[in-house]
Short mmCIF file of N, CA and C in Angstrom, two decimals:
data_model
loop_
_atom_site.label_atom_id
_atom_site.label_comp_id
_atom_site.label_asym_id
_atom_site.label_seq_id
_atom_site.Cartn_x
_atom_site.Cartn_y
_atom_site.Cartn_z
N UNK A 1 -22.74 8.38 -6.63
CA UNK A 1 -21.93 8.14 -7.48
C UNK A 1 -19.95 8.87 -7.57
N UNK A 2 -19.50 7.70 -7.06
CA UNK A 2 -17.89 8.49 -6.88
C UNK A 2 -17.64 9.29 -7.98
N UNK A 3 -17.36 10.30 -7.25
CA UNK A 3 -16.71 11.48 -7.91
C UNK A 3 -14.96 11.15 -8.73
N UNK A 4 -14.01 10.38 -8.33
CA UNK A 4 -13.06 10.28 -9.01
C UNK A 4 -13.03 8.43 -9.41
N UNK A 5 -11.96 8.48 -10.57
CA UNK A 5 -12.00 6.88 -11.17
C UNK A 5 -11.50 6.07 -10.00
N UNK A 6 -11.94 5.37 -10.33
CA UNK A 6 -11.18 4.35 -8.75
C UNK A 6 -9.71 3.78 -9.29
N UNK A 7 -9.78 3.14 -10.48
CA UNK A 7 -8.82 3.27 -10.92
C UNK A 7 -7.32 4.18 -10.97
N UNK A 8 -7.55 5.22 -11.36
CA UNK A 8 -6.77 6.33 -11.00
C UNK A 8 -6.45 6.90 -9.74
N UNK A 9 -7.54 6.46 -9.07
CA UNK A 9 -6.83 6.47 -7.27
C UNK A 9 -6.41 5.76 -6.91
N UNK A 10 -6.56 4.02 -7.10
CA UNK A 10 -5.48 3.17 -7.43
C UNK A 10 -4.35 3.48 -7.67
N UNK A 11 -4.15 3.92 -8.78
CA UNK A 11 -2.22 4.31 -9.48
C UNK A 11 -2.03 4.91 -9.00
N UNK A 12 -2.26 6.29 -8.68
CA UNK A 12 -2.25 7.68 -7.84
C UNK A 12 -1.47 7.30 -6.82
N UNK A 13 -2.18 6.78 -5.69
CA UNK A 13 -2.06 6.78 -4.31
C UNK A 13 -1.00 5.96 -4.11
N UNK A 14 -0.79 4.33 -5.05
CA UNK A 14 0.15 3.87 -5.07
C UNK A 14 1.97 4.50 -4.97
N UNK A 15 1.40 5.39 -6.72
CA UNK A 15 3.13 6.31 -6.96
C UNK A 15 2.74 7.26 -6.08
N UNK A 16 1.91 7.56 -5.59
CA UNK A 16 2.71 8.70 -4.59
C UNK A 16 3.12 8.28 -3.32
N UNK A 17 2.37 6.89 -3.38
CA UNK A 17 3.40 6.26 -1.72
C UNK A 17 4.49 5.95 -1.94
N UNK A 18 4.94 5.42 -3.52
CA UNK A 18 6.74 5.31 -3.46
C UNK A 18 6.73 6.67 -3.47
N UNK A 19 6.35 7.57 -4.18
CA UNK A 19 7.43 8.41 -4.07
C UNK A 19 7.19 9.02 -1.81
N UNK A 20 6.53 8.73 -1.79
CA UNK A 20 6.62 9.57 0.13
C UNK A 20 7.57 8.81 0.40
N UNK A 21 8.21 6.96 0.32
CA UNK A 21 9.01 5.81 0.77
C UNK A 21 10.15 6.09 0.29
N UNK A 22 10.45 7.07 -0.90
CA UNK A 22 11.68 7.10 -1.54
C UNK A 22 12.83 7.54 -0.59
N UNK A 23 12.78 8.95 -0.22
CA UNK A 23 13.63 9.92 0.80
C UNK A 23 13.75 8.83 2.51
N UNK A 24 13.16 8.01 2.56
CA UNK A 24 13.64 7.01 3.38
C UNK A 24 14.81 6.19 3.28
N UNK A 25 15.31 5.55 1.76
CA UNK A 25 16.22 5.10 1.41
C UNK A 25 17.46 5.94 2.28
N UNK A 26 17.29 6.90 1.91
CA UNK A 26 18.26 8.07 2.74
C UNK A 26 18.70 8.52 3.82
N UNK A 27 17.71 9.01 3.96
CA UNK A 27 17.54 9.71 5.13
C UNK A 27 16.85 8.65 6.09
N UNK A 28 16.95 7.04 6.73
CA UNK A 28 15.77 6.51 7.28
C UNK A 28 15.87 7.08 8.60
N UNK A 29 17.26 7.99 9.41
CA UNK A 29 17.97 8.51 10.48
C UNK A 29 17.34 9.46 11.44
N UNK A 30 16.82 9.72 10.01
CA UNK A 30 16.07 11.46 10.51
C UNK A 30 14.19 10.63 11.10
N UNK A 31 14.54 10.91 12.14
CA UNK A 31 12.76 11.02 13.19
C UNK A 31 11.68 11.57 12.23
N UNK A 32 12.16 12.82 12.34
CA UNK A 32 10.97 14.02 11.99
C UNK A 32 10.20 13.18 10.73
N UNK A 33 11.50 12.79 9.54
CA UNK A 33 11.33 12.83 8.12
C UNK A 33 10.41 10.77 8.01
N UNK A 34 10.82 10.46 8.89
CA UNK A 34 10.04 9.41 9.29
C UNK A 34 8.91 9.60 9.77
N UNK A 35 8.64 10.07 10.69
CA UNK A 35 7.20 10.31 11.01
C UNK A 35 6.19 11.18 10.09
N UNK A 36 6.77 11.83 9.42
CA UNK A 36 6.14 12.80 8.12
C UNK A 36 5.91 11.78 7.01
N UNK A 37 6.66 11.33 6.72
CA UNK A 37 6.69 9.93 5.44
C UNK A 37 4.79 9.22 5.65
N UNK A 38 5.85 8.44 7.28
CA UNK A 38 4.04 7.45 8.15
C UNK A 38 2.51 8.11 8.04
N UNK A 39 3.32 9.33 7.85
CA UNK A 39 2.02 9.93 7.79
C UNK A 39 1.02 10.32 6.75
N UNK A 40 2.16 10.53 5.32
CA UNK A 40 2.02 10.52 4.30
C UNK A 40 1.14 9.22 3.61
N UNK A 41 1.68 7.97 4.21
CA UNK A 41 1.60 6.47 3.46
C UNK A 41 0.34 6.78 3.76
N UNK A 42 0.51 7.08 5.53
CA UNK A 42 -0.94 6.41 5.41
C UNK A 42 -2.38 7.89 5.28
N UNK A 43 -2.16 9.01 5.04
CA UNK A 43 -2.92 9.51 4.18
C UNK A 43 -3.62 9.10 2.94
N UNK A 44 -2.61 9.00 2.08
CA UNK A 44 -2.47 8.29 0.93
C UNK A 44 -3.93 6.74 1.13
N UNK A 45 -3.31 5.78 1.94
CA UNK A 45 -3.96 4.65 2.04
C UNK A 45 -5.50 5.10 2.35
N UNK A 46 -5.87 6.02 2.82
CA UNK A 46 -6.74 6.74 3.42
C UNK A 46 -7.61 6.99 2.01
N UNK A 47 -7.44 7.03 0.63
CA UNK A 47 -8.02 7.07 0.04
C UNK A 47 -7.88 5.37 -1.24
N UNK A 48 -6.41 5.12 -0.79
CA UNK A 48 -6.96 3.85 -1.63
C UNK A 48 -7.30 2.64 -1.38
N UNK A 49 -7.99 2.97 -0.27
CA UNK A 49 -8.88 1.54 0.35
C UNK A 49 -10.29 1.85 -0.14
N UNK A 50 -11.12 3.14 0.08
CA UNK A 50 -12.18 2.84 -0.42
C UNK A 50 -11.91 2.87 -1.73
N UNK A 51 -11.08 2.70 -2.82
CA UNK A 51 -11.38 2.96 -3.59
C UNK A 51 -11.04 1.44 -4.57
N UNK A 52 -9.82 0.81 -3.57
CA UNK A 52 -10.00 -0.98 -3.51
C UNK A 52 -11.07 -1.84 -3.62
N UNK A 53 -11.67 -1.29 -2.26
CA UNK A 53 -12.83 -2.32 -1.85
C UNK A 53 -13.73 -2.93 -3.43
N UNK A 54 -14.78 -1.15 -3.72
CA UNK A 54 -15.93 -1.90 -4.71
C UNK A 54 -15.24 -2.50 -6.15
N UNK A 55 -13.93 -2.52 -5.97
CA UNK A 55 -13.64 -2.86 -7.48
C UNK A 55 -13.96 -4.67 -7.74
N UNK A 56 -13.28 -5.28 -6.20
CA UNK A 56 -14.48 -6.44 -6.23
C UNK A 56 -15.09 -7.41 -7.25
N UNK A 57 -16.45 -6.46 -6.66
CA UNK A 57 -17.36 -7.05 -8.04
C UNK A 57 -17.60 -6.22 -8.74
N UNK A 58 -16.44 -5.79 -9.85
CA UNK A 58 -16.16 -5.65 -10.98
C UNK A 58 -15.74 -6.74 -11.70
N UNK A 59 -14.65 -7.20 -10.71
CA UNK A 59 -13.92 -8.80 -11.29
C UNK A 59 -14.27 -10.11 -11.36
N UNK A 60 -15.28 -10.25 -10.31
CA UNK A 60 -15.97 -11.30 -9.40
C UNK A 60 -17.28 -11.49 -9.97
N UNK A 61 -17.70 -12.37 -10.54
CA UNK A 61 -18.97 -13.09 -11.01
C UNK A 61 -19.73 -13.23 -9.43
N UNK A 62 -21.26 -12.94 -10.02
CA UNK A 62 -22.26 -11.88 -8.98
C UNK A 62 -21.77 -13.83 -8.22
N UNK A 63 -22.42 -14.90 -8.35
CA UNK A 63 -22.29 -15.86 -7.27
C UNK A 63 -21.19 -16.09 -6.64
N UNK A 64 -20.35 -15.79 -7.16
CA UNK A 64 -18.91 -15.91 -6.09
C UNK A 64 -18.21 -14.56 -5.51
N UNK A 65 -19.00 -13.62 -5.11
CA UNK A 65 -18.29 -12.90 -4.78
C UNK A 65 -18.57 -12.58 -3.34
N UNK A 66 -19.26 -13.46 -2.48
CA UNK A 66 -19.41 -13.67 -1.17
C UNK A 66 -17.20 -14.67 -0.13
N UNK A 67 -17.70 -14.91 -1.95
CA UNK A 67 -16.34 -16.00 -1.46
C UNK A 67 -14.81 -14.84 -1.73
N UNK A 68 -15.08 -14.63 -2.43
CA UNK A 68 -13.78 -13.25 -3.22
C UNK A 68 -14.02 -12.37 -2.28
N UNK A 69 -15.07 -12.02 -1.41
CA UNK A 69 -14.94 -10.66 -0.69
C UNK A 69 -14.15 -12.03 0.87
N UNK A 70 -15.06 -12.75 1.44
CA UNK A 70 -14.31 -12.92 2.16
C UNK A 70 -12.34 -13.64 2.58
N UNK A 71 -12.36 -13.93 0.81
CA UNK A 71 -11.04 -14.76 0.78
C UNK A 71 -10.14 -12.79 1.14
N UNK A 72 -10.54 -11.98 0.06
CA UNK A 72 -9.64 -10.42 0.01
C UNK A 72 -9.91 -10.36 1.48
N UNK A 73 -10.59 -9.92 2.90
CA UNK A 73 -10.69 -10.09 4.19
C UNK A 73 -9.71 -10.81 4.84
N UNK A 74 -9.77 -12.03 4.80
CA UNK A 74 -8.63 -12.94 5.39
C UNK A 74 -7.32 -12.35 4.45
N UNK A 75 -6.87 -12.22 3.37
CA UNK A 75 -5.63 -11.26 2.77
C UNK A 75 -5.23 -10.71 3.55
N UNK A 76 -6.03 -9.42 3.75
CA UNK A 76 -5.85 -8.21 4.22
C UNK A 76 -5.50 -8.71 6.07
N UNK A 77 -5.97 -9.42 6.54
CA UNK A 77 -5.74 -9.51 7.48
C UNK A 77 -4.78 -9.91 8.61
N UNK A 78 -4.29 -11.55 7.09
CA UNK A 78 -3.47 -11.99 6.61
C UNK A 78 -2.19 -11.56 7.21
N UNK A 79 -2.45 -10.55 5.89
CA UNK A 79 -0.91 -9.97 5.57
C UNK A 79 -0.81 -8.85 6.92
N UNK A 80 -1.27 -8.33 7.79
CA UNK A 80 -1.33 -7.21 8.47
C UNK A 80 -0.52 -7.65 10.09
N UNK A 81 -1.07 -9.13 9.97
CA UNK A 81 -0.11 -10.37 11.06
C UNK A 81 0.71 -10.68 11.14
N UNK A 82 1.06 -10.76 9.82
CA UNK A 82 2.25 -11.00 9.30
C UNK A 82 3.62 -10.22 8.84
N UNK A 83 2.77 -8.88 8.63
CA UNK A 83 4.31 -7.89 8.67
C UNK A 83 4.28 -7.25 10.60
N UNK A 84 3.27 -7.31 11.13
CA UNK A 84 3.73 -7.26 12.65
C UNK A 84 4.22 -8.34 13.10
N UNK A 85 4.26 -9.80 12.62
CA UNK A 85 4.89 -10.91 13.21
C UNK A 85 6.55 -10.47 12.35
N UNK A 86 6.53 -10.11 11.42
CA UNK A 86 7.79 -10.38 10.46
C UNK A 86 8.69 -9.55 10.56
N UNK A 87 8.04 -8.11 10.66
CA UNK A 87 8.87 -6.28 10.18
C UNK A 87 10.22 -7.25 11.19
N UNK A 88 10.08 -7.25 12.02
CA UNK A 88 11.04 -6.95 12.90
C UNK A 88 12.54 -7.62 12.57
N UNK A 89 12.02 -9.15 12.43
CA UNK A 89 13.23 -9.57 11.57
C UNK A 89 13.57 -9.20 10.33
N UNK A 90 12.90 -8.99 10.00
CA UNK A 90 12.93 -8.84 8.08
C UNK A 90 13.93 -7.73 8.10
N UNK A 91 14.02 -6.22 9.19
CA UNK A 91 14.77 -5.62 9.29
C UNK A 91 15.63 -5.49 9.24
N UNK A 92 15.98 -6.71 10.40
CA UNK A 92 17.72 -7.03 10.87
C UNK A 92 18.52 -7.92 10.18
N UNK A 93 17.46 -8.85 9.39
CA UNK A 93 18.13 -9.67 8.13
C UNK A 93 18.35 -8.63 7.36
N UNK A 94 17.50 -7.88 6.39
CA UNK A 94 18.09 -7.04 5.13
C UNK A 94 18.40 -5.72 5.34
N UNK A 95 18.19 -5.26 6.70
CA UNK A 95 18.58 -3.71 6.82
C UNK A 95 17.77 -2.64 6.07
N UNK A 96 17.81 -1.07 6.60
CA UNK A 96 16.42 -0.31 6.32
C UNK A 96 16.73 -0.30 5.25
N UNK A 97 17.85 0.21 4.22
CA UNK A 97 18.05 0.94 3.52
C UNK A 97 17.85 -0.44 2.14
N UNK A 98 17.51 -1.01 2.17
CA UNK A 98 17.32 -2.69 1.63
C UNK A 98 15.67 -2.63 1.57
N UNK A 99 14.93 -2.05 2.73
CA UNK A 99 13.78 -2.84 2.89
C UNK A 99 12.77 -1.19 2.38
N UNK A 100 13.63 -0.69 2.39
CA UNK A 100 12.64 0.78 2.20
C UNK A 100 12.57 0.82 0.56
N UNK A 101 13.29 0.66 0.16
CA UNK A 101 14.14 0.51 -1.66
C UNK A 101 12.82 -0.39 -2.15
N UNK A 102 12.77 -1.73 -1.09
CA UNK A 102 12.05 -3.04 -1.50
C UNK A 102 10.77 -1.89 -1.43
N UNK A 103 10.27 -1.86 -0.77
CA UNK A 103 8.90 -0.96 -0.31
C UNK A 103 8.56 -0.17 -1.40
N UNK A 104 9.50 1.37 -1.76
CA UNK A 104 9.07 1.93 -2.97
C UNK A 104 8.84 0.94 -3.91
N UNK A 105 9.38 -0.19 -4.68
CA UNK A 105 9.47 -0.79 -5.72
C UNK A 105 7.92 -1.36 -6.01
N UNK A 106 7.74 -1.93 -4.10
CA UNK A 106 6.55 -2.55 -4.24
C UNK A 106 5.38 -1.75 -4.73
N UNK A 107 5.72 -0.35 -4.54
CA UNK A 107 4.62 0.75 -4.48
C UNK A 107 4.41 1.01 -6.04
N UNK A 108 5.66 1.20 -6.45
CA UNK A 108 6.03 1.19 -7.76
C UNK A 108 5.19 -0.13 -8.44
N UNK A 109 5.40 -0.90 -8.27
CA UNK A 109 4.99 -2.54 -9.08
C UNK A 109 2.98 -2.57 -9.46
N UNK A 110 2.57 -2.38 -7.95
CA UNK A 110 1.44 -1.98 -7.79
C UNK A 110 0.98 -0.84 -8.87
N UNK A 111 1.08 0.20 -8.67
CA UNK A 111 0.48 1.26 -9.42
C UNK A 111 0.82 1.27 -10.77
N UNK A 112 1.67 0.00 -11.08
CA UNK A 112 1.73 -0.33 -12.73
C UNK A 112 0.76 -1.42 -13.10
N UNK A 113 0.88 -2.12 -12.22
CA UNK A 113 -1.11 -3.17 -12.53
C UNK A 113 -1.79 -2.47 -11.97
N UNK A 114 -1.68 -1.64 -11.38
CA UNK A 114 -3.29 -1.18 -11.06
C UNK A 114 -3.67 -0.28 -12.44
N UNK A 115 -2.72 0.40 -13.14
CA UNK A 115 -2.57 0.80 -14.42
C UNK A 115 -3.58 -0.27 -15.16
#
């Protein structure tokens, strides 16, 4: 049995990741802070991922579980591929400040939807 409620883990890890990314809006030129924030987001993600995947069987009927898991996996790997491919052009177009604001807002929205 899990020690922590999965929903609470999803909510709090997203909110904490938003708080970790927020200072980068103002201090994105401080390399040490960028490294610390990256480490912090990675640490929160280590709690997020194990709470995220087991939720799928709770949301999907048993006969659709195989398809749901496959779709989830494809979505994860597609998002990673697109992030690597598009991160450079997106940073050039929108600028670092706007990207960090956008990431903070996305983490907040994810936390609200998880709640």
